[in-house]
Coordinates of C-alpha atoms and ligand atoms in Angstrom, one line a residue:
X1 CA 6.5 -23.2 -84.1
X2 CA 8.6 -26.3 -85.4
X3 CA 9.7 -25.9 -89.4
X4 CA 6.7 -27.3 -91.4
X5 CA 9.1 -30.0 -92.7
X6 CA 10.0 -31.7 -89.4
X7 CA 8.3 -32.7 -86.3
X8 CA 10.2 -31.1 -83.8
X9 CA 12.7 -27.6 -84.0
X10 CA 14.8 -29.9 -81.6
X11 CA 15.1 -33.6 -80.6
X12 CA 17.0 -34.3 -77.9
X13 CA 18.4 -38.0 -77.8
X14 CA 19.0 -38.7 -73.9
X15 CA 17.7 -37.0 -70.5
X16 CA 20.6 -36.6 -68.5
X17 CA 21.9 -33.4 -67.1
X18 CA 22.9 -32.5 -70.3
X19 CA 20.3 -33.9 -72.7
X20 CA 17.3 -32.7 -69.8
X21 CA 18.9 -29.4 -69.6
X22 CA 19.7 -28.7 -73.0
X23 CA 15.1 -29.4 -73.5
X24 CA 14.4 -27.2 -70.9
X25 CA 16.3 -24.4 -72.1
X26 CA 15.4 -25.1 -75.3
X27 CA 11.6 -24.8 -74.3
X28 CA 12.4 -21.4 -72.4
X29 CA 13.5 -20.3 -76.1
X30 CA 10.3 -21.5 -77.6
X31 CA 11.4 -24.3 -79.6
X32 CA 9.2 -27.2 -80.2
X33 CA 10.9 -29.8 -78.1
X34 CA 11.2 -33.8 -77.5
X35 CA 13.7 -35.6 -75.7
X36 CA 14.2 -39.1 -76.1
X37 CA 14.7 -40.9 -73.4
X38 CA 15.1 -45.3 -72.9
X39 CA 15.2 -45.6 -68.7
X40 CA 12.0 -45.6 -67.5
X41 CA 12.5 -42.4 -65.4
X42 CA 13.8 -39.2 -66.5
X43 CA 17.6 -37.7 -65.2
X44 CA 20.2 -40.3 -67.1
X45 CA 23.0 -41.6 -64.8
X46 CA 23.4 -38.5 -62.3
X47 CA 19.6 -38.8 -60.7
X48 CA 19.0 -42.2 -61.1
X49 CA 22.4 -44.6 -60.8
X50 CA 25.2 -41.2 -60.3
X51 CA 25.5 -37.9 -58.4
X52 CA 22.5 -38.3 -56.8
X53 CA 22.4 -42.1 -54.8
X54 CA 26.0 -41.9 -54.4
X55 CA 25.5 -38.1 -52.6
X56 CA 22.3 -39.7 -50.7
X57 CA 24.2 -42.9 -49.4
X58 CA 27.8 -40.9 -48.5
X59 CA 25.0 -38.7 -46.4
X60 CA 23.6 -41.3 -44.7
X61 CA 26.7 -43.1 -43.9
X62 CA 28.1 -40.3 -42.9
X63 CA 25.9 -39.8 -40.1
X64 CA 26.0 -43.3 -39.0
X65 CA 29.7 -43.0 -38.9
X66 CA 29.9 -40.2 -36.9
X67 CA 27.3 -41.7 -34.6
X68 CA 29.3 -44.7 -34.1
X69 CA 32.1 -43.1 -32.7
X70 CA 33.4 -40.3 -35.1
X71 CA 32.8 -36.3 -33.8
X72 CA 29.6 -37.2 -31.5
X73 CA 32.5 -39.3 -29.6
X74 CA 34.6 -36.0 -29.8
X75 CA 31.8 -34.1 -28.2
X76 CA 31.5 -36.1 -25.5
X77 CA 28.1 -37.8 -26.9
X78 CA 27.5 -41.3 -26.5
X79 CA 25.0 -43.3 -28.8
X80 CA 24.7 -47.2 -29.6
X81 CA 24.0 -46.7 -33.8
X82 CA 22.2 -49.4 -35.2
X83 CA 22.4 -49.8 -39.0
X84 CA 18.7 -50.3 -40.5
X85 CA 20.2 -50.8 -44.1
X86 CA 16.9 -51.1 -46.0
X87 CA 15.6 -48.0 -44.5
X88 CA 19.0 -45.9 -45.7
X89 CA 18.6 -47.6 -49.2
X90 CA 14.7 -46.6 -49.5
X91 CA 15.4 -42.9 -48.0
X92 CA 18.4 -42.6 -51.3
X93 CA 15.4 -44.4 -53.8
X94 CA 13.2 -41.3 -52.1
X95 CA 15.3 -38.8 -52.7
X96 CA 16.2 -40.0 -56.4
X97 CA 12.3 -40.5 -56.9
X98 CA 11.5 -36.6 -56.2
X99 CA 14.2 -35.4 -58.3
X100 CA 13.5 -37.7 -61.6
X101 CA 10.2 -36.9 -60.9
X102 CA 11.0 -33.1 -60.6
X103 CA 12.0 -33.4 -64.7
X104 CA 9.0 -34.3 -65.6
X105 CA 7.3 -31.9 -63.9
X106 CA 10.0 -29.4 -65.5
X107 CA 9.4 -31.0 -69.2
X108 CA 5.5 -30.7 -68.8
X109 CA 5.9 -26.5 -67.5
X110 CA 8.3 -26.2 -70.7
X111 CA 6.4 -27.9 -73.1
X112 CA 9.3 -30.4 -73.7
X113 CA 7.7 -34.4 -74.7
X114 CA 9.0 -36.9 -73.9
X115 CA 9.5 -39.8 -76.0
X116 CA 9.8 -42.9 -74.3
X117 CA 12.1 -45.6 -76.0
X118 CA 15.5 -46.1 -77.1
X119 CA 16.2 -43.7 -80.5
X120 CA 18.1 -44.5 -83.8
X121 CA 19.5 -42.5 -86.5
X122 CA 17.7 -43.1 -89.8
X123 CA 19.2 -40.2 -91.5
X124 CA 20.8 -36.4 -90.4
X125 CA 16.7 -35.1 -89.5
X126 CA 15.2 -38.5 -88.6
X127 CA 15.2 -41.1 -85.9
X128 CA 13.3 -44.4 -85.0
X129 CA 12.5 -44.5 -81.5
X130 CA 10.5 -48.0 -81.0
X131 CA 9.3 -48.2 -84.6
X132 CA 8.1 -44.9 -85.2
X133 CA 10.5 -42.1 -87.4
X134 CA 10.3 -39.0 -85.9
X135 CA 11.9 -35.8 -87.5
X136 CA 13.6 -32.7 -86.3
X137 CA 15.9 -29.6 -87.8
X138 CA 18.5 -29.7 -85.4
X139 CA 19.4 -33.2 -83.0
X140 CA 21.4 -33.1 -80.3
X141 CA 23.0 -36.5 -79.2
X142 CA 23.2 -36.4 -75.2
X143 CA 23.4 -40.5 -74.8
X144 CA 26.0 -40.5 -71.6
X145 CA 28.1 -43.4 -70.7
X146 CA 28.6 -46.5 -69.2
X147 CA 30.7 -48.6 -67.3
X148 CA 34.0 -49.8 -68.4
X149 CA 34.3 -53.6 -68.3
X150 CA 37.4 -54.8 -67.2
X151 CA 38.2 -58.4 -68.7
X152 CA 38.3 -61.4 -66.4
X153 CA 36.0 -59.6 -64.2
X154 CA 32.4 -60.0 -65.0
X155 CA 30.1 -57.7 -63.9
X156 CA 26.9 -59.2 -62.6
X157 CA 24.7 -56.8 -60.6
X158 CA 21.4 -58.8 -60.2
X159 CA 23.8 -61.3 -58.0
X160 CA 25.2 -58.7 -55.6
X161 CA 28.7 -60.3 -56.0
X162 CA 31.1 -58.1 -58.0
X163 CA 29.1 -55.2 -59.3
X164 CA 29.9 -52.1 -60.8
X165 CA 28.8 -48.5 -59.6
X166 CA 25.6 -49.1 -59.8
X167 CA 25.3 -52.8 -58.2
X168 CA 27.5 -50.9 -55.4
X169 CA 24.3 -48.6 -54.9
X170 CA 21.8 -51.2 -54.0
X171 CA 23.6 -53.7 -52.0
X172 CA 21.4 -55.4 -49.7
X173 CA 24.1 -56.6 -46.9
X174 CA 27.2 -54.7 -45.6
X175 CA 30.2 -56.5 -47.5
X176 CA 32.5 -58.2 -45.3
X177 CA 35.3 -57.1 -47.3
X178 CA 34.8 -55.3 -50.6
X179 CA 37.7 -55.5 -52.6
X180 CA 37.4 -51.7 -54.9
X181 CA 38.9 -51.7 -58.7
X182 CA 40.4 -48.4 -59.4
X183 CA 40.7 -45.8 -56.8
X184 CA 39.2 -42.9 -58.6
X185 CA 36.2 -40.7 -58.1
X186 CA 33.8 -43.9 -58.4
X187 CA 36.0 -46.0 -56.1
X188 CA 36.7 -43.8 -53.0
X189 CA 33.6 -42.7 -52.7
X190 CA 31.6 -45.4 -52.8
X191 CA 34.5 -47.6 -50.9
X192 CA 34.0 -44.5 -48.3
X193 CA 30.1 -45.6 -48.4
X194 CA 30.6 -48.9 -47.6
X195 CA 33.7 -48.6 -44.7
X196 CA 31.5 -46.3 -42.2
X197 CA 28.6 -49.0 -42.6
X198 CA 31.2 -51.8 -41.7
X199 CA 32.8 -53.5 -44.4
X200 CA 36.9 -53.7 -45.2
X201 CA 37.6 -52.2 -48.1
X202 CA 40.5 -53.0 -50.1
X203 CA 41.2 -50.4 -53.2
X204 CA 43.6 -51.7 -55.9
X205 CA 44.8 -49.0 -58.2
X206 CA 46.6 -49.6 -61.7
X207 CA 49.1 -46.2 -61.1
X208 CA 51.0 -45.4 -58.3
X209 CA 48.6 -42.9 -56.8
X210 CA 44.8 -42.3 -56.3
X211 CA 42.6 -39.7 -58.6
X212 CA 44.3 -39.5 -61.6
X213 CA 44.0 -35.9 -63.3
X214 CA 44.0 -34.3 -59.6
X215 CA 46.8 -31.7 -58.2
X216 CA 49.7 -34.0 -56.8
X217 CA 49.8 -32.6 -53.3
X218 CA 45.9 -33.5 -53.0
X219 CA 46.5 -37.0 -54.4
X220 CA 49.2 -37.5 -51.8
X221 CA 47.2 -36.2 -48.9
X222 CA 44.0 -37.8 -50.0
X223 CA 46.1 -41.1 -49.9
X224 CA 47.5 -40.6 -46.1
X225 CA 43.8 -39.6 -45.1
X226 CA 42.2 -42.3 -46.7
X227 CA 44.9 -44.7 -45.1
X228 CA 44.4 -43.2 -41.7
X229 CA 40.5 -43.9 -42.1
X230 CA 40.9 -47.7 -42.7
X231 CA 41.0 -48.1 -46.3
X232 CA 43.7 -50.5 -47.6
X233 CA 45.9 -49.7 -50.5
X234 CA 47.4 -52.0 -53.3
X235 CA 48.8 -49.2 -55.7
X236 CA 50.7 -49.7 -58.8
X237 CA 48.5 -53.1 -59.2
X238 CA 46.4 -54.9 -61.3
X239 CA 43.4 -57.4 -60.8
X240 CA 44.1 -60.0 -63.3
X241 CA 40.7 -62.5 -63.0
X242 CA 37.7 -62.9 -60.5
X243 CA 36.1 -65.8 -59.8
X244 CA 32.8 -66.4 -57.3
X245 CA 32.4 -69.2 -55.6
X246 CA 29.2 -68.9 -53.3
X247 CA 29.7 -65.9 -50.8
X248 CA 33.2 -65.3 -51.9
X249 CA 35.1 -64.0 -55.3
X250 CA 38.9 -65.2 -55.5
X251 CA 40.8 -61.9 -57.4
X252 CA 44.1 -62.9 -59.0
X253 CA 46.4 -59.7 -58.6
X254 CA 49.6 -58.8 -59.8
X255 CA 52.1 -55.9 -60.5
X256 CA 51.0 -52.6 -62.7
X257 CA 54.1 -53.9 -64.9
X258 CA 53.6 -57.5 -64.8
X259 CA 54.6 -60.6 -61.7
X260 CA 53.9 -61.1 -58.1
X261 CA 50.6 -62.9 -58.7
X262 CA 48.8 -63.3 -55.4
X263 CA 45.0 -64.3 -54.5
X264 CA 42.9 -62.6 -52.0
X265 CA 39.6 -63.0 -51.3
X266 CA 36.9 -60.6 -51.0
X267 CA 33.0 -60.9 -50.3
X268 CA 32.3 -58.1 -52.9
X269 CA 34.0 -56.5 -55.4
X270 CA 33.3 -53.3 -57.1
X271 CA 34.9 -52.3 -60.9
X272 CA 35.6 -48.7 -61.2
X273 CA 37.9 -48.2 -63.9
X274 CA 35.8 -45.2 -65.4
X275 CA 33.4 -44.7 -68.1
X276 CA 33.0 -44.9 -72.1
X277 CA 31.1 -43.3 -74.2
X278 CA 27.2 -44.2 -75.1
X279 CA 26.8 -44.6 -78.8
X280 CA 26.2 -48.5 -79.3
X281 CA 22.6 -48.6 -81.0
X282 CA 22.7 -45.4 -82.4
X283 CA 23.5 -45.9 -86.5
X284 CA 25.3 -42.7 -86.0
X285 CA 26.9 -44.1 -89.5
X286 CA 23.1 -43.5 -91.1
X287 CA 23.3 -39.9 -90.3
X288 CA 27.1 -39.4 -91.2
X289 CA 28.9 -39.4 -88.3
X290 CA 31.6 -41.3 -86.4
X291 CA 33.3 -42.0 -83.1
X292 CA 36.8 -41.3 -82.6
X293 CA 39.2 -43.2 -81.1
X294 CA 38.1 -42.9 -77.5
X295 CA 34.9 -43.6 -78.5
X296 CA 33.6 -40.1 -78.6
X297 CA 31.7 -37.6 -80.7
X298 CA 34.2 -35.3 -81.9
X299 CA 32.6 -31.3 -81.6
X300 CA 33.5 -28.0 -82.2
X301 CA 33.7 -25.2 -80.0
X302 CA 29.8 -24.4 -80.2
X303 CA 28.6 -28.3 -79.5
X304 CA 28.3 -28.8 -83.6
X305 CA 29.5 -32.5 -84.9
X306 CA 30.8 -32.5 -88.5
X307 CA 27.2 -32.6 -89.5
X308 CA 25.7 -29.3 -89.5
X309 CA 22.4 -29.9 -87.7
X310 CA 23.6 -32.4 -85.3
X311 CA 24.8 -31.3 -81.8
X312 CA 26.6 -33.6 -79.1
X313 CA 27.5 -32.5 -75.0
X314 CA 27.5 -34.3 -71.6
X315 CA 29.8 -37.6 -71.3
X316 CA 29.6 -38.3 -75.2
X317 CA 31.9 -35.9 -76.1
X318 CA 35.4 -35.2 -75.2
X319 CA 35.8 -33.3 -71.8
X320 CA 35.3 -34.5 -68.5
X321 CA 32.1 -36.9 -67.7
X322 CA 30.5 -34.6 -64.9
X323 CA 27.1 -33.6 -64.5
X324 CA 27.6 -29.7 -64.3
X325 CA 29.7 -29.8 -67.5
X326 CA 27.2 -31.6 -69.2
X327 CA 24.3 -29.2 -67.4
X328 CA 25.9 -26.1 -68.7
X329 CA 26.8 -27.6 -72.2
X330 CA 23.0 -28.4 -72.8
X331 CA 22.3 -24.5 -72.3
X332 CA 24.7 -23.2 -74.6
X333 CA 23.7 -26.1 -76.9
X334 CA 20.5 -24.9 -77.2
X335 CA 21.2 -21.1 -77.0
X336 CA 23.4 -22.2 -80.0
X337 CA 20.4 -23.5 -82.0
X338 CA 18.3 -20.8 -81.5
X339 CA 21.0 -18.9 -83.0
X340 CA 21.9 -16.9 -79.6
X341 CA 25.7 -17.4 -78.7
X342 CA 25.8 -20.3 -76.0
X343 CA 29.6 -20.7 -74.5
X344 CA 31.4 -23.0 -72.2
X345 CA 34.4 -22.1 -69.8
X346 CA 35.8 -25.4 -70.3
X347 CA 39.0 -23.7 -68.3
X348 CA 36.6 -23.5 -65.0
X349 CA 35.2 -26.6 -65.1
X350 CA 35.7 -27.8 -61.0
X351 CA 35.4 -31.5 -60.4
X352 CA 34.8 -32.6 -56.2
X353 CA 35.1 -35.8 -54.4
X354 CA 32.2 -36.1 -51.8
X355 CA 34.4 -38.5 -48.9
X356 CA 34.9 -37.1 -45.8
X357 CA 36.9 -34.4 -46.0
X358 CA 35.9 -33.3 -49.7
X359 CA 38.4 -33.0 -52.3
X360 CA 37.8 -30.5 -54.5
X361 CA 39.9 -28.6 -57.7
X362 CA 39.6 -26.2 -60.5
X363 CA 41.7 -25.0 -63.4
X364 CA 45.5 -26.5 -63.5
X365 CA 47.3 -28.6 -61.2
X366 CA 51.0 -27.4 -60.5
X367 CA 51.9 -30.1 -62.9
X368 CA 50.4 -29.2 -65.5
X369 CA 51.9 -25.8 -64.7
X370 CA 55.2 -27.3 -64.9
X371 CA 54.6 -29.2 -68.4
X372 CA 53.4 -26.5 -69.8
X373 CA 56.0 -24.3 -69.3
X374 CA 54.4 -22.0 -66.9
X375 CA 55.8 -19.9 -63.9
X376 CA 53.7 -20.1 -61.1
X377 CA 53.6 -18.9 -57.6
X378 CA 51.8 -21.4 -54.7
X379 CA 50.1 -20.3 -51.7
X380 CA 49.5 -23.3 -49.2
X381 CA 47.1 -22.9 -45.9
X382 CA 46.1 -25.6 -43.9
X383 CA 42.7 -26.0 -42.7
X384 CA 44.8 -27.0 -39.0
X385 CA 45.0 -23.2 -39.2
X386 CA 41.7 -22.2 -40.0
X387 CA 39.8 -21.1 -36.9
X388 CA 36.0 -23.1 -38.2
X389 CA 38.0 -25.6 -39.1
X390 CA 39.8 -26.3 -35.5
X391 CA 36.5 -25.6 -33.6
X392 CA 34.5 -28.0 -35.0
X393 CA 37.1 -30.4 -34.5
X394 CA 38.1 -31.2 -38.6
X395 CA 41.5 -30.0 -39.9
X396 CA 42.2 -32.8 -41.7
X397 CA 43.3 -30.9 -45.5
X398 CA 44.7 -27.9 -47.4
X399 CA 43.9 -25.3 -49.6
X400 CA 46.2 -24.6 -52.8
X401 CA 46.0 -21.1 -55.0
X402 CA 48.2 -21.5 -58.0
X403 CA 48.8 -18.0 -59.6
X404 CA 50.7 -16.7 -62.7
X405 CA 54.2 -15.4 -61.5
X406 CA 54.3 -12.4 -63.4
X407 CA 50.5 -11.6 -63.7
X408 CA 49.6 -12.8 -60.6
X409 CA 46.4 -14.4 -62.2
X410 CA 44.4 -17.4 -60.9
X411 CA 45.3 -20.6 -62.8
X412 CA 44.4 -23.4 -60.7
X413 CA 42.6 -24.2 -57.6
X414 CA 43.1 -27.4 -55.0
X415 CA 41.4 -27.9 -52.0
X416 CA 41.1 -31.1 -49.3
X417 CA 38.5 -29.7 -46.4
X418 CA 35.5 -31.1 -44.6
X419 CA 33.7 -28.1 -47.2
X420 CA 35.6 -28.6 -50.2
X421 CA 32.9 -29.0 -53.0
X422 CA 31.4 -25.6 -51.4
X423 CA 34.0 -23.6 -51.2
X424 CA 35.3 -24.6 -54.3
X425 CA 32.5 -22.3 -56.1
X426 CA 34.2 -19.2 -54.4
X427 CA 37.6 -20.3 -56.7
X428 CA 34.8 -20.8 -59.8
X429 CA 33.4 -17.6 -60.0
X430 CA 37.2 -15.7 -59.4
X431 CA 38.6 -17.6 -62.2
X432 CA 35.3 -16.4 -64.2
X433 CA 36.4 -12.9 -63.2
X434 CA 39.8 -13.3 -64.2
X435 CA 41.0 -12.6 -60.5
X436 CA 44.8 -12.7 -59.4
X437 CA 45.5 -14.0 -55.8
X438 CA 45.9 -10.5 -54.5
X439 CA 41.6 -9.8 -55.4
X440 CA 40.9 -13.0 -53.5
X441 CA 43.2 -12.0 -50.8
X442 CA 41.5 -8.3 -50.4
X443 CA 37.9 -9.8 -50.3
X444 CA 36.4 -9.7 -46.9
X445 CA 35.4 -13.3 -46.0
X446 CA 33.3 -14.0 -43.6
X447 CA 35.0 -15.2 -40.0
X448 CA 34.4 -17.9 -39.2
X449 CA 34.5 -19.8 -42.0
X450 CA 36.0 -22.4 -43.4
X451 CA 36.2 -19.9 -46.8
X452 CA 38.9 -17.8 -45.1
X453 CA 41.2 -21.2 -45.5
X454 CA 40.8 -20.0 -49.1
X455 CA 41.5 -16.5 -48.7
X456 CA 44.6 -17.4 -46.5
X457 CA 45.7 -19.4 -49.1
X458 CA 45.5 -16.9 -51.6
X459 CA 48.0 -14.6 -49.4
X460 CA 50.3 -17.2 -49.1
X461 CA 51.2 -16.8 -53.0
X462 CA 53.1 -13.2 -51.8
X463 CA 53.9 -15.0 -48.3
X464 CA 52.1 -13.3 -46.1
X465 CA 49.0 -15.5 -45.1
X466 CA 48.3 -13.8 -41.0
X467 CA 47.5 -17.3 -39.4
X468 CA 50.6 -19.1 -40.3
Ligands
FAD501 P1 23.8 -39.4 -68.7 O1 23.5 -38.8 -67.4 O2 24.5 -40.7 -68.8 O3 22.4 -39.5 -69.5 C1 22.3 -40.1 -70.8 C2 20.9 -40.7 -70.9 O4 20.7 -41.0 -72.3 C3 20.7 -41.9 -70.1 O5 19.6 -41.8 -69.2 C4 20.5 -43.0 -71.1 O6 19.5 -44.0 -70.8 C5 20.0 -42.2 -72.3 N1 20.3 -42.8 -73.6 C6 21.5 -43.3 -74.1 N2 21.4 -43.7 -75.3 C7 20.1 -43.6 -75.7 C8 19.4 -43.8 -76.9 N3 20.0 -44.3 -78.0 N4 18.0 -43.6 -76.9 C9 17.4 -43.1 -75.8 N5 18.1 -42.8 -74.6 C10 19.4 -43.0 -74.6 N6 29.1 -36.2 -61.8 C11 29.2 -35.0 -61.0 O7 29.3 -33.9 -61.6 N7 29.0 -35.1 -59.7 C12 28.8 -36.3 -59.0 O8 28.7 -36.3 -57.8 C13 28.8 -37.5 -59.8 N8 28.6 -38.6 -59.2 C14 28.5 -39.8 -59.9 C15 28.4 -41.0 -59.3 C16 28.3 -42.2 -60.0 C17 28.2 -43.5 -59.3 C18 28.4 -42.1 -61.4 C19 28.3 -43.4 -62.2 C20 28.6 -40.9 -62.1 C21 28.7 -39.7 -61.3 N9 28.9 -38.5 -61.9 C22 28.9 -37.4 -61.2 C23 29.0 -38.4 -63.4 C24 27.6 -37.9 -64.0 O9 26.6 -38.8 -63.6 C25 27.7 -37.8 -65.5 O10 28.8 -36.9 -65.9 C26 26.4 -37.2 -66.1 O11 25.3 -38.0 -65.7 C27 26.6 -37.1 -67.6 O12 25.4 -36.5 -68.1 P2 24.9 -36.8 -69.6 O13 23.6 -36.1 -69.8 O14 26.0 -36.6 -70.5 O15 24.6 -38.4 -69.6
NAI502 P1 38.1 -42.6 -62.7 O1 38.7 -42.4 -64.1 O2 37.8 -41.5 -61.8 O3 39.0 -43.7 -61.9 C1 39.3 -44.9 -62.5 C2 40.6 -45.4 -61.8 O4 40.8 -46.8 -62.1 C3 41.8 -44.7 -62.2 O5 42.5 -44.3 -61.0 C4 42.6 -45.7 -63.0 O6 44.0 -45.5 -62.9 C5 42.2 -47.0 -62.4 N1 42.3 -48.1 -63.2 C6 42.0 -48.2 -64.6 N2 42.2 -49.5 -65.0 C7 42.5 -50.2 -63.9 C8 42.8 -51.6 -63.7 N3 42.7 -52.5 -64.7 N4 43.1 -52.0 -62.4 C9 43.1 -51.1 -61.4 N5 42.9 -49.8 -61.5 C10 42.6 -49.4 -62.8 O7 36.8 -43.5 -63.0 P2 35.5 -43.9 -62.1 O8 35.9 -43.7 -60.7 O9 35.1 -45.2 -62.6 O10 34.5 -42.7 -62.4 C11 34.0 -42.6 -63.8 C12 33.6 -41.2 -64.1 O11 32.5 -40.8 -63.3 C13 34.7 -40.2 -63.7 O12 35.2 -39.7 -65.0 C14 34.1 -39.1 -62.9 O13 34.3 -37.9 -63.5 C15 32.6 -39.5 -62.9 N6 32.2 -39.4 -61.5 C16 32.2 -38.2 -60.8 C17 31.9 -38.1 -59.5 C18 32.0 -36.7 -58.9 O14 32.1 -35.8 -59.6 N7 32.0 -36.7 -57.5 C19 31.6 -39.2 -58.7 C20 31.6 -40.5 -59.4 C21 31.9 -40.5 -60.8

């Protein structure tokens, strides 16, 4: 029953994975629930424009790829591919359909309503969403993020022409050359997308390396495998100005630090520079609160801004902008408010690339380890070793345990495989356990698998991996 003063027990402002799952739970716990929501389906970025079209579209032209002359060529199978491109974009807007649609279904069996228009602080209890105040006891502010802009280089998605992530979804043609802008998360796996279908691809990345915030043996490996698969590199530079004319876009270019202008010319360009915060329309000054300096909610260790009932997870806050961090914040945000005790690992988080081989990594890189002070043991296996790995004919990547050198404890896990983002969850739940190498190194694993790279690895750290 919601508190005779207020509308709601909980108002959720945004359906994401964090603001959707923080409703659900909270329904399971017998609040009374909304969710505010401005798209016109619910999910936020992951289902409709994020995780889930990006996954559906590196599927699909992964297959195509490896029709076209990838492994079917390897085993000895011989097919002509032809690219229906309509018919791979309306199989992704199927799959994202079921799953947005899936929420609802999921807010209706919880009793969560949703509120349909874009929501406004009026005070610390109320909102306006599309004219109409609407009160709760606690709020939790789950808005997301956005695309960066990058200046000089107008986004325009309704003209196909240089778009950002979500322009870069819905193409209707196979660029000629797409020239990429940042050659993070966003950038190589949509630039993988769009190089099986046909298109050059071009990534120009500010630093010297790809991925930023990723171990430093994975960057460089990621870079030589990406290289080897066609992609061209301009590191340590900066695109300076776009301009279309017709069919083409002219991109000035020049030096990270500054000189060697040059011109090149792509057909499309795609800005992925990363994301910023949601909170433009929100009056978050009317209810007392204020953005930091990154543009983010500041919270404390349970979710809670600097006003009491007001709660903030997903992308908003500080933390990395992934879906399963935002998923597992909005169920300890709303265990939280119904006064259980709702906690985050923020240590475990694992982040994965989805090309071709996966990248995957949880905990520290070695690094980190080394600014921090830390003495650490590494155990390296390479998945040229690993039996599953060499009989389905993809050994392209590593795995990396990085342990404590006195306690032998798990810190950090790296891994470049054609499984990565799967086997990665086997690292998860050790570091959840507080395992050392040795635990993961006695655990039967399953033969043959691409997991017993893993479990290789994780003898390595004493030097005695078997198949090496
Ligand atoms: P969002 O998903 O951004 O949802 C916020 C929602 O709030 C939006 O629907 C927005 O419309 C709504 N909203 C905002 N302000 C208001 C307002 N004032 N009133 C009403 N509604 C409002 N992460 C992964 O973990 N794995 C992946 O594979 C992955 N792939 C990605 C691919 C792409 C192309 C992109 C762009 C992102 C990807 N991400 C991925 C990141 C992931 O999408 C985000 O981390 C995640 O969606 C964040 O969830 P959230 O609930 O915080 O916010
Ligand atoms: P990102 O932060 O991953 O990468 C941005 C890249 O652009 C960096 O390498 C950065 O150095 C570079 N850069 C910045 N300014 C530049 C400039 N002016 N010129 C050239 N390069 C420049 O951000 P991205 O790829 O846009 O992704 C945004 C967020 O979405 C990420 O935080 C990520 O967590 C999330 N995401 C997660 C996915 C996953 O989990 N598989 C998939 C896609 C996105």
């Amino acid at each position: 029953m919601a508190d005779h003063n207020y509308d709601y027990d909980v108002l959720i402002i945004g359906a994401g994975p964090g603001g959707y799952v923080a409703a659900i739970r909270a329904g399971q716990l017998g609040l009374k629930t909304a969710c505010v929501e401005s798209r016109e389906t619910l999910g936020g970025t992951c289902l409709n424009v994020g995780c889930i079209p990006s996954k559906a579209l590196l599927h699909g032209s992964e297959l195509f790829e490896e029709a076209a002359g990838g492994h079917f060529a390897t085993w000895g199978i011989t097919a002509t591919p032809k690219l229906d491109l309509s018919k791979m974009m309306a199989e992704k807007t199927k799959a994202v359909g079921e799953l947005t649609g899936g929420i609802e279904f999921l807010f209706k069996k919880n009793k969560v309503t949703w509120l349909k228009g874009h929501a406004a602080f009026e005070d610390a209890h109320t909102v306006n969403v599309g004219g109409e105040k609407v009160t709760a006891k606690d709020i939790v502010i789950a808005t997301g993020s956005n695309v960066t802009p990058l200046p000089g280089v107008e986004v325009d998605n309704a003209a196909k022409r240089i778009v950002d992530s979500t322009g870069a979804l819905d193409l209707d043609e196979v660029p000629e050359h797409l020239v990429v802008i940042g050659g993070g998360v966003i950038g190589l796996e949509l630039g993988s997308v769009w190089r099986r279908l046909g298109a050059k691809v071009t990534v120009v990345e500010f630093l010297d390396q790809l991925l930023p915030g990723m171990d430093g043996d994975v960057r460089k490996e990621a870079q030589k495998i990406f290289k080897k698969q066609g992609i061209d590199m301009m590191l340590s530079h900066k695109v300076t100005g776009a301009k279309v004319a017709g069919k083409k876009v002219a991109l000035t270019i020049e030096k990270s630090a500054g000189g060697d202008e040059q011109t090149i010319t792509a057909s499309h360009v795609l800005v992925s520079i990363g994301r910023r915060p949601n909170t433009d329309g929100l009056a978050l000054d009317k209810a007392g609160l204020a953005v930091n300096k990154r543009g983010q909610i500041e919270i404390d260790h349970d979710f809670r801004t600097s006003v009491p009932n007001i709660w903030g997870i997903g992308d908003v806050v500080p933390g990395p902008m992934l879906a399963h961090k935002a998923e597992d914040e909005g169920i300890a945000v709303a265990e939280n408010i119904a006064g259980l005790t709702g906690i985050v690992n923020h240590d475990v988080i694992p982040s994965v690339v989805y090309t071709a081989p996966e990248i995957a990594g949880v905990g520290i890189t070695e690094e980190e380890a080394k600014e921090r002070g830390l003495s650490v043991k590494v155990g390296k296996f390479p998945m040229m070793a690993n039996s599953r790995a060499k009989a389905n004919r993809d050994t392209d990547g590593f795995v990396k345990v990085i342990a404590d050198a006195e306690t032998d404890r798990v810190l950090g896990v790296w891994i470049i495989a054609s499984l990565a983002g799967t086997m990665i969850a086997e690292a998860c739940i050790a570091m959840e356990f507080g395992a050392t190498s040795e635990d993961i190194a006695y655990t039967c694993h399953a033969h043959p698998t691409h997991a017993e790279a893993l479990k290789e690895a994780a003898m390595a750290v004493t030097g005695k991996p078997i198949h090496m």
